[in-house]
Amino acid sequence: MSATEPSEAVVNAWVGLMRAQQVALQAIEADLKQAGLPPLGWYDALLELRRAEGGALRPLELQQRLLLAQHNVSRLIDRLEEAGHVHRSPCSSDGRGQMVSITESGRALLDRMWPIYRAAIAAHVGARLDNDADATTLARLLGQLAARG
Amino acid sequence: MSATEPSEAVVNAWVGLMRAQQVALQAIEADLKQAGLPPLGWYDALLELRRAEGGALRPLELQQRLLLAQHNVSRLIDRLEEAGHVHRSPCSSDGRGQMVSITESGRALLDRMWPIYRAAIAAHVGARLDNDADATTLARLLGQLAARG
DNA sequence: CCGATCTGGATGCAGATGCATTCATCTTGA
DNA sequence: TCAAGATGAATGCATCTGCATCCAGATCGG
């Protein structure tokens, strides 16, 4: 499987990965927008913050969890801060760094987004899989692709 | 599977889909850039043109095949034309439309990109799957997600 | 035949991303 | 201890995407 010449099955998996993500993401983003909600990226970032100890993370940690480029995280935080969903404060242990914490507004936004997001996942992903076993298999194989190494 | 409340397996499949695509795409795009080649979008568009009868398609057809927004197709064609890889000509059957055809330069670019692209797929997708059966299963399940309906 | 409407495609503008550089602070080693 | 390098984060600029609108040519109803 690791030759420079991928098998046809591997190429099909790759093409399918691109297509499936494109189709599902477009549909889910459309549902969010339809409901007057911000893009998924905001949800992902706020969710990581809420999960974190104290509801706060360093930008660098956020960057690693979201797999985004440094400058994109910086600007995502700009937008979230502008909208009042996060708050920047200086970092006590490292003068270069800072702490980004989720605000009440940010937590409320997560709560507002999840019902829509959840329904969109069910509609655009769940409804296209035949059963839970398929979903589990898919998740396992996709997990292998995303594993670092 | 189509309740408004997706099962945990479905949510895991969705998260895995986003992650796997992000990781694989970033890695493959990086390999292309490393080799001094243009982004994947160019490959996709040129490939559709080369596959098409006469090496030409209407922008609308390209749009449907690539699942891109109309204005993005228009601008992708701008860039490809600017680089000499495609050629716009008026459409005989519909005065509003046009034909976009792949040039020799475009065909040559496809041929230059494929070895790098192929190796990247093998390295970043193939190498992470245990065997061809897994690749086939993955492709099948992803195909269900992308199927229109 | 012709005006109303629809459709294929382009474009202006705002928002987002990639890339290189910059700035400040932290770390290291002589 | 302090200069040299490394690291966390921001920013200027070009490219790309999203969105609304616009334009020209096609289609349809009377």
PDB file of N, CA, C and O (backbone and C1' of nucleotides) in Angstrom, chain A residues 56-63 70 73-74 77 81 87-101, chain C residues 23-27, chain D residues 6-10:
ATOM      1  N   ALA A  56      -9.927  27.755  28.813  1.00  0.00           N
ATOM      2  CA  ALA A  56      -8.932  28.605  28.169  1.00  0.00           C
ATOM      3  C   ALA A  56      -7.781  27.780  27.615  1.00  0.00           C
ATOM      4  O   ALA A  56      -7.448  26.716  28.143  1.00  0.00           O
ATOM      5  N   LEU A  57      -7.222  28.255  26.521  1.00  0.00           N
ATOM      6  CA  LEU A  57      -6.072  27.603  25.893  1.00  0.00           C
ATOM      7  C   LEU A  57      -5.126  28.668  25.362  1.00  0.00           C
ATOM      8  O   LEU A  57      -5.549  29.792  25.073  1.00  0.00           O
ATOM      9  N   ARG A  58      -3.887  28.292  25.208  1.00  0.00           N
ATOM     10  CA  ARG A  58      -2.951  29.154  24.495  1.00  0.00           C
ATOM     11  C   ARG A  58      -3.249  29.030  23.009  1.00  0.00           C
ATOM     12  O   ARG A  58      -3.642  27.947  22.538  1.00  0.00           O
ATOM     13  N   PRO A  59      -3.019  30.072  22.246  1.00  0.00           N
ATOM     14  CA  PRO A  59      -3.243  29.987  20.800  1.00  0.00           C
ATOM     15  C   PRO A  59      -2.516  28.800  20.165  1.00  0.00           C
ATOM     16  O   PRO A  59      -3.055  28.126  19.292  1.00  0.00           O
ATOM     17  N   LEU A  60      -1.312  28.543  20.638  1.00  0.00           N
ATOM     18  CA  LEU A  60      -0.544  27.428  20.088  1.00  0.00           C
ATOM     19  C   LEU A  60      -1.254  26.095  20.276  1.00  0.00           C
ATOM     20  O   LEU A  60      -1.264  25.251  19.372  1.00  0.00           O
ATOM     21  N   GLU A  61      -1.857  25.901  21.432  1.00  0.00           N
ATOM     22  CA  GLU A  61      -2.569  24.644  21.680  1.00  0.00           C
ATOM     23  C   GLU A  61      -3.788  24.533  20.767  1.00  0.00           C
ATOM     24  O   GLU A  61      -4.094  23.473  20.229  1.00  0.00           O
ATOM     25  N   LEU A  62      -4.451  25.646  20.627  1.00  0.00           N
ATOM     26  CA  LEU A  62      -5.605  25.680  19.739  1.00  0.00           C
ATOM     27  C   LEU A  62      -5.183  25.307  18.316  1.00  0.00           C
ATOM     28  O   LEU A  62      -5.846  24.523  17.629  1.00  0.00           O
ATOM     29  N   GLN A  63      -4.080  25.871  17.917  1.00  0.00           N
ATOM     30  CA  GLN A  63      -3.534  25.609  16.584  1.00  0.00           C
ATOM     31  C   GLN A  63      -3.276  24.123  16.377  1.00  0.00           C
ATOM     32  O   GLN A  63      -3.620  23.550  15.339  1.00  0.00           O
ATOM     33  N   GLN A  70      -0.699  28.874  12.009  1.00  0.00           N
ATOM     34  CA  GLN A  70      -0.606  29.837  13.103  1.00  0.00           C
ATOM     35  C   GLN A  70      -1.356  31.130  12.795  1.00  0.00           C
ATOM     36  O   GLN A  70      -2.112  31.641  13.621  1.00  0.00           O
ATOM     37  N   VAL A  73      -5.114  30.813  13.030  1.00  0.00           N
ATOM     38  CA  VAL A  73      -5.625  30.780  14.400  1.00  0.00           C
ATOM     39  C   VAL A  73      -5.665  32.198  14.954  1.00  0.00           C
ATOM     40  O   VAL A  73      -6.655  32.612  15.570  1.00  0.00           O
ATOM     41  N   SER A  74      -4.605  32.929  14.710  1.00  0.00           N
ATOM     42  CA  SER A  74      -4.545  34.303  15.197  1.00  0.00           C
ATOM     43  C   SER A  74      -5.756  35.105  14.715  1.00  0.00           C
ATOM     44  O   SER A  74      -6.385  35.838  15.477  1.00  0.00           O
ATOM     45  N   ILE A  77      -9.144  33.874  16.184  1.00  0.00           N
ATOM     46  CA  ILE A  77      -9.323  34.445  17.518  1.00  0.00           C
ATOM     47  C   ILE A  77      -9.741  35.913  17.420  1.00  0.00           C
ATOM     48  O   ILE A  77     -10.616  36.365  18.169  1.00  0.00           O
ATOM     49  N   GLU A  81     -13.076  37.124  19.090  1.00  0.00           N
ATOM     50  CA  GLU A  81     -12.996  38.153  20.129  1.00  0.00           C
ATOM     51  C   GLU A  81     -13.870  39.345  19.739  1.00  0.00           C
ATOM     52  O   GLU A  81     -14.628  39.877  20.563  1.00  0.00           O
ATOM     53  N   HIS A  87     -12.031  35.763  24.915  1.00  0.00           N
ATOM     54  CA  HIS A  87     -11.352  36.889  25.557  1.00  0.00           C
ATOM     55  C   HIS A  87      -9.856  36.587  25.630  1.00  0.00           C
ATOM     56  O   HIS A  87      -9.466  35.495  26.014  1.00  0.00           O
ATOM     57  N   ARG A  88      -9.044  37.551  25.198  1.00  0.00           N
ATOM     58  CA  ARG A  88      -7.591  37.363  25.286  1.00  0.00           C
ATOM     59  C   ARG A  88      -7.085  37.977  26.588  1.00  0.00           C
ATOM     60  O   ARG A  88      -7.466  39.086  26.946  1.00  0.00           O
ATOM     61  N   SER A  89      -6.185  37.248  27.253  1.00  0.00           N
ATOM     62  CA  SER A  89      -5.534  37.842  28.413  1.00  0.00           C
ATOM     63  C   SER A  89      -4.070  37.422  28.411  1.00  0.00           C
ATOM     64  O   SER A  89      -3.719  36.388  27.833  1.00  0.00           O
ATOM     65  N   PRO A  90      -3.220  38.225  29.021  1.00  0.00           N
ATOM     66  CA  PRO A  90      -1.793  37.903  29.005  1.00  0.00           C
ATOM     67  C   PRO A  90      -1.530  36.593  29.746  1.00  0.00           C
ATOM     68  O   PRO A  90      -2.264  36.221  30.659  1.00  0.00           O
ATOM     69  N   CYS A  91      -0.503  35.909  29.330  1.00  0.00           N
ATOM     70  CA  CYS A  91      -0.167  34.619  29.909  1.00  0.00           C
ATOM     71  C   CYS A  91       0.863  34.828  31.010  1.00  0.00           C
ATOM     72  O   CYS A  91       1.912  35.410  30.792  1.00  0.00           O
ATOM     73  N   SER A  92       0.528  34.319  32.190  1.00  0.00           N
ATOM     74  CA  SER A  92       1.402  34.574  33.336  1.00  0.00           C
ATOM     75  C   SER A  92       2.745  33.868  33.194  1.00  0.00           C
ATOM     76  O   SER A  92       3.784  34.400  33.560  1.00  0.00           O
ATOM     77  N   SER A  93       2.728  32.676  32.619  1.00  0.00           N
ATOM     78  CA  SER A  93       3.953  31.881  32.602  1.00  0.00           C
ATOM     79  C   SER A  93       4.856  32.183  31.406  1.00  0.00           C
ATOM     80  O   SER A  93       6.019  31.798  31.383  1.00  0.00           O
ATOM     81  N   ASP A  94       4.326  32.863  30.410  1.00  0.00           N
ATOM     82  CA  ASP A  94       5.134  33.164  29.228  1.00  0.00           C
ATOM     83  C   ASP A  94       4.703  34.511  28.650  1.00  0.00           C
ATOM     84  O   ASP A  94       3.621  34.641  28.094  1.00  0.00           O
ATOM     85  N   GLY A  95       5.553  35.478  28.805  1.00  0.00           N
ATOM     86  CA  GLY A  95       5.233  36.845  28.399  1.00  0.00           C
ATOM     87  C   GLY A  95       4.935  37.006  26.926  1.00  0.00           C
ATOM     88  O   GLY A  95       4.294  37.979  26.525  1.00  0.00           O
ATOM     89  N   ARG A  96       5.401  36.067  26.098  1.00  0.00           N
ATOM     90  CA  ARG A  96       5.112  36.156  24.661  1.00  0.00           C
ATOM     91  C   ARG A  96       3.691  35.719  24.385  1.00  0.00           C
ATOM     92  O   ARG A  96       3.060  36.142  23.434  1.00  0.00           O
ATOM     93  N   GLY A  97       3.237  34.784  25.216  1.00  0.00           N
ATOM     94  CA  GLY A  97       1.972  34.122  24.932  1.00  0.00           C
ATOM     95  C   GLY A  97       0.774  34.819  25.523  1.00  0.00           C
ATOM     96  O   GLY A  97       0.862  35.924  26.047  1.00  0.00           O
ATOM     97  N   GLN A  98      -0.338  34.172  25.413  1.00  0.00           N
ATOM     98  CA  GLN A  98      -1.559  34.708  25.982  1.00  0.00           C
ATOM     99  C   GLN A  98      -2.497  33.550  26.279  1.00  0.00           C
ATOM    100  O   GLN A  98      -2.252  32.413  25.889  1.00  0.00           O
ATOM    101  N   MET A  99      -3.552  33.840  26.991  1.00  0.00           N
ATOM    102  CA  MET A  99      -4.580  32.847  27.218  1.00  0.00           C
ATOM    103  C   MET A  99      -5.823  33.317  26.481  1.00  0.00           C
ATOM    104  O   MET A  99      -6.199  34.497  26.555  1.00  0.00           O
ATOM    105  N   VAL A 100      -6.440  32.389  25.789  1.00  0.00           N
ATOM    106  CA  VAL A 100      -7.701  32.685  25.127  1.00  0.00           C
ATOM    107  C   VAL A 100      -8.779  31.931  25.881  1.00  0.00           C
ATOM    108  O   VAL A 100      -8.718  30.704  25.974  1.00  0.00           O
ATOM    109  N   SER A 101      -9.737  32.645  26.426  1.00  0.00           N
ATOM    110  CA  SER A 101     -10.781  31.952  27.180  1.00  0.00           C
ATOM    111  C   SER A 101     -12.143  32.178  26.543  1.00  0.00           C
ATOM    112  O   SER A 101     -12.422  33.242  25.976  1.00  0.00           O
TER     113      SER A 101
ATOM    114  P    DC C  23       9.957  45.215  13.336  1.00  0.00           P
ATOM    115  O5'  DC C  23       9.371  44.723  14.729  1.00  0.00           O
ATOM    116  C5'  DC C  23       7.965  44.799  14.957  1.00  0.00           C
ATOM    117  C4'  DC C  23       7.661  44.092  16.256  1.00  0.00           C
ATOM    118  C3'  DC C  23       8.729  44.320  17.324  1.00  0.00           C
ATOM    119  O3'  DC C  23       8.088  44.733  18.517  1.00  0.00           O
ATOM    120  C1'  DC C  23       8.295  42.013  17.056  1.00  0.00           C
ATOM    121  P    DA C  24       8.944  45.315  19.763  1.00  0.00           P
ATOM    122  O5'  DA C  24       8.666  44.245  20.905  1.00  0.00           O
ATOM    123  C5'  DA C  24       7.334  43.825  21.122  1.00  0.00           C
ATOM    124  C4'  DA C  24       7.366  42.510  21.871  1.00  0.00           C
ATOM    125  C3'  DA C  24       8.321  42.514  23.059  1.00  0.00           C
ATOM    126  O3'  DA C  24       7.628  42.044  24.195  1.00  0.00           O
ATOM    127  C1'  DA C  24       8.761  40.661  21.663  1.00  0.00           C
ATOM    128  P    DT C  25       8.286  42.164  25.633  1.00  0.00           P
ATOM    129  O5'  DT C  25       8.639  40.650  26.002  1.00  0.00           O
ATOM    130  C5'  DT C  25       7.618  39.680  25.893  1.00  0.00           C
ATOM    131  C4'  DT C  25       8.256  38.322  25.777  1.00  0.00           C
ATOM    132  C3'  DT C  25       9.180  37.962  26.932  1.00  0.00           C
ATOM    133  O3'  DT C  25       8.693  36.760  27.472  1.00  0.00           O
ATOM    134  C1'  DT C  25      10.123  37.377  24.860  1.00  0.00           C
ATOM    135  P    DC C  26       9.162  36.291  28.947  1.00  0.00           P
ATOM    136  O5'  DC C  26       9.895  34.909  28.615  1.00  0.00           O
ATOM    137  C5'  DC C  26       9.197  33.907  27.886  1.00  0.00           C
ATOM    138  C4'  DC C  26      10.203  32.990  27.233  1.00  0.00           C
ATOM    139  C3'  DC C  26      11.206  32.370  28.205  1.00  0.00           C
ATOM    140  O3'  DC C  26      11.102  30.962  28.103  1.00  0.00           O
ATOM    141  C1'  DC C  26      12.289  33.200  26.269  1.00  0.00           C
ATOM    142  P    DT C  27      11.892  29.999  29.143  1.00  0.00           P
ATOM    143  O5'  DT C  27      13.201  29.639  28.323  1.00  0.00           O
ATOM    144  C5'  DT C  27      13.048  29.036  27.043  1.00  0.00           C
ATOM    145  C4'  DT C  27      14.404  28.774  26.426  1.00  0.00           C
ATOM    146  C3'  DT C  27      15.417  28.125  27.364  1.00  0.00           C
ATOM    147  O3'  DT C  27      15.951  27.004  26.692  1.00  0.00           O
ATOM    148  C1'  DT C  27      16.365  30.008  26.287  1.00  0.00           C
TER     149       DT C  27
ATOM    150  P    DA D   6      18.347  28.508  15.999  1.00  0.00           P
ATOM    151  O5'  DA D   6      17.091  28.429  16.967  1.00  0.00           O
ATOM    152  C5'  DA D   6      17.228  27.754  18.213  1.00  0.00           C
ATOM    153  C4'  DA D   6      15.976  27.985  19.011  1.00  0.00           C
ATOM    154  C3'  DA D   6      14.688  27.685  18.239  1.00  0.00           C
ATOM    155  O3'  DA D   6      13.825  26.988  19.112  1.00  0.00           O
ATOM    156  C1'  DA D   6      14.636  29.885  19.086  1.00  0.00           C
ATOM    157  P    DT D   7      12.469  26.320  18.568  1.00  0.00           P
ATOM    158  O5'  DT D   7      11.350  27.258  19.188  1.00  0.00           O
ATOM    159  C5'  DT D   7      11.369  27.533  20.592  1.00  0.00           C
ATOM    160  C4'  DT D   7      10.257  28.518  20.894  1.00  0.00           C
ATOM    161  C3'  DT D   7       8.982  28.275  20.081  1.00  0.00           C
ATOM    162  O3'  DT D   7       7.896  28.431  20.975  1.00  0.00           O
ATOM    163  C1'  DT D   7       9.662  30.500  19.864  1.00  0.00           C
ATOM    164  P    DG D   8       6.441  27.979  20.653  1.00  0.00           P
ATOM    165  O5'  DG D   8       5.658  29.337  20.903  1.00  0.00           O
ATOM    166  C5'  DG D   8       5.529  29.830  22.223  1.00  0.00           C
ATOM    167  C4'  DG D   8       4.725  31.104  22.184  1.00  0.00           C
ATOM    168  C3'  DG D   8       3.385  30.974  21.461  1.00  0.00           C
ATOM    169  O3'  DG D   8       2.408  31.687  22.200  1.00  0.00           O
ATOM    170  C1'  DG D   8       4.742  32.619  20.391  1.00  0.00           C
ATOM    171  P    DA D   9       0.897  31.623  21.726  1.00  0.00           P
ATOM    172  O5'  DA D   9       0.792  32.850  20.725  1.00  0.00           O
ATOM    173  C5'  DA D   9       0.938  34.180  21.269  1.00  0.00           C
ATOM    174  C4'  DA D   9       1.072  35.197  20.171  1.00  0.00           C
ATOM    175  C3'  DA D   9      -0.099  35.330  19.196  1.00  0.00           C
ATOM    176  O3'  DA D   9      -0.759  36.556  19.471  1.00  0.00           O
ATOM    177  C1'  DA D   9       2.032  35.604  18.142  1.00  0.00           C
ATOM    178  P    DA D  10      -1.950  37.066  18.560  1.00  0.00           P
ATOM    179  O5'  DA D  10      -1.207  38.103  17.578  1.00  0.00           O
ATOM    180  C5'  DA D  10      -0.485  39.171  18.169  1.00  0.00           C
ATOM    181  C4'  DA D  10       0.030  40.105  17.083  1.00  0.00           C
ATOM    182  C3'  DA D  10      -1.011  40.622  16.089  1.00  0.00           C
ATOM    183  O3'  DA D  10      -0.688  41.988  15.843  1.00  0.00           O
ATOM    184  C1'  DA D  10       0.715  39.537  14.912  1.00  0.00           C
TER     185       DA D  10
END
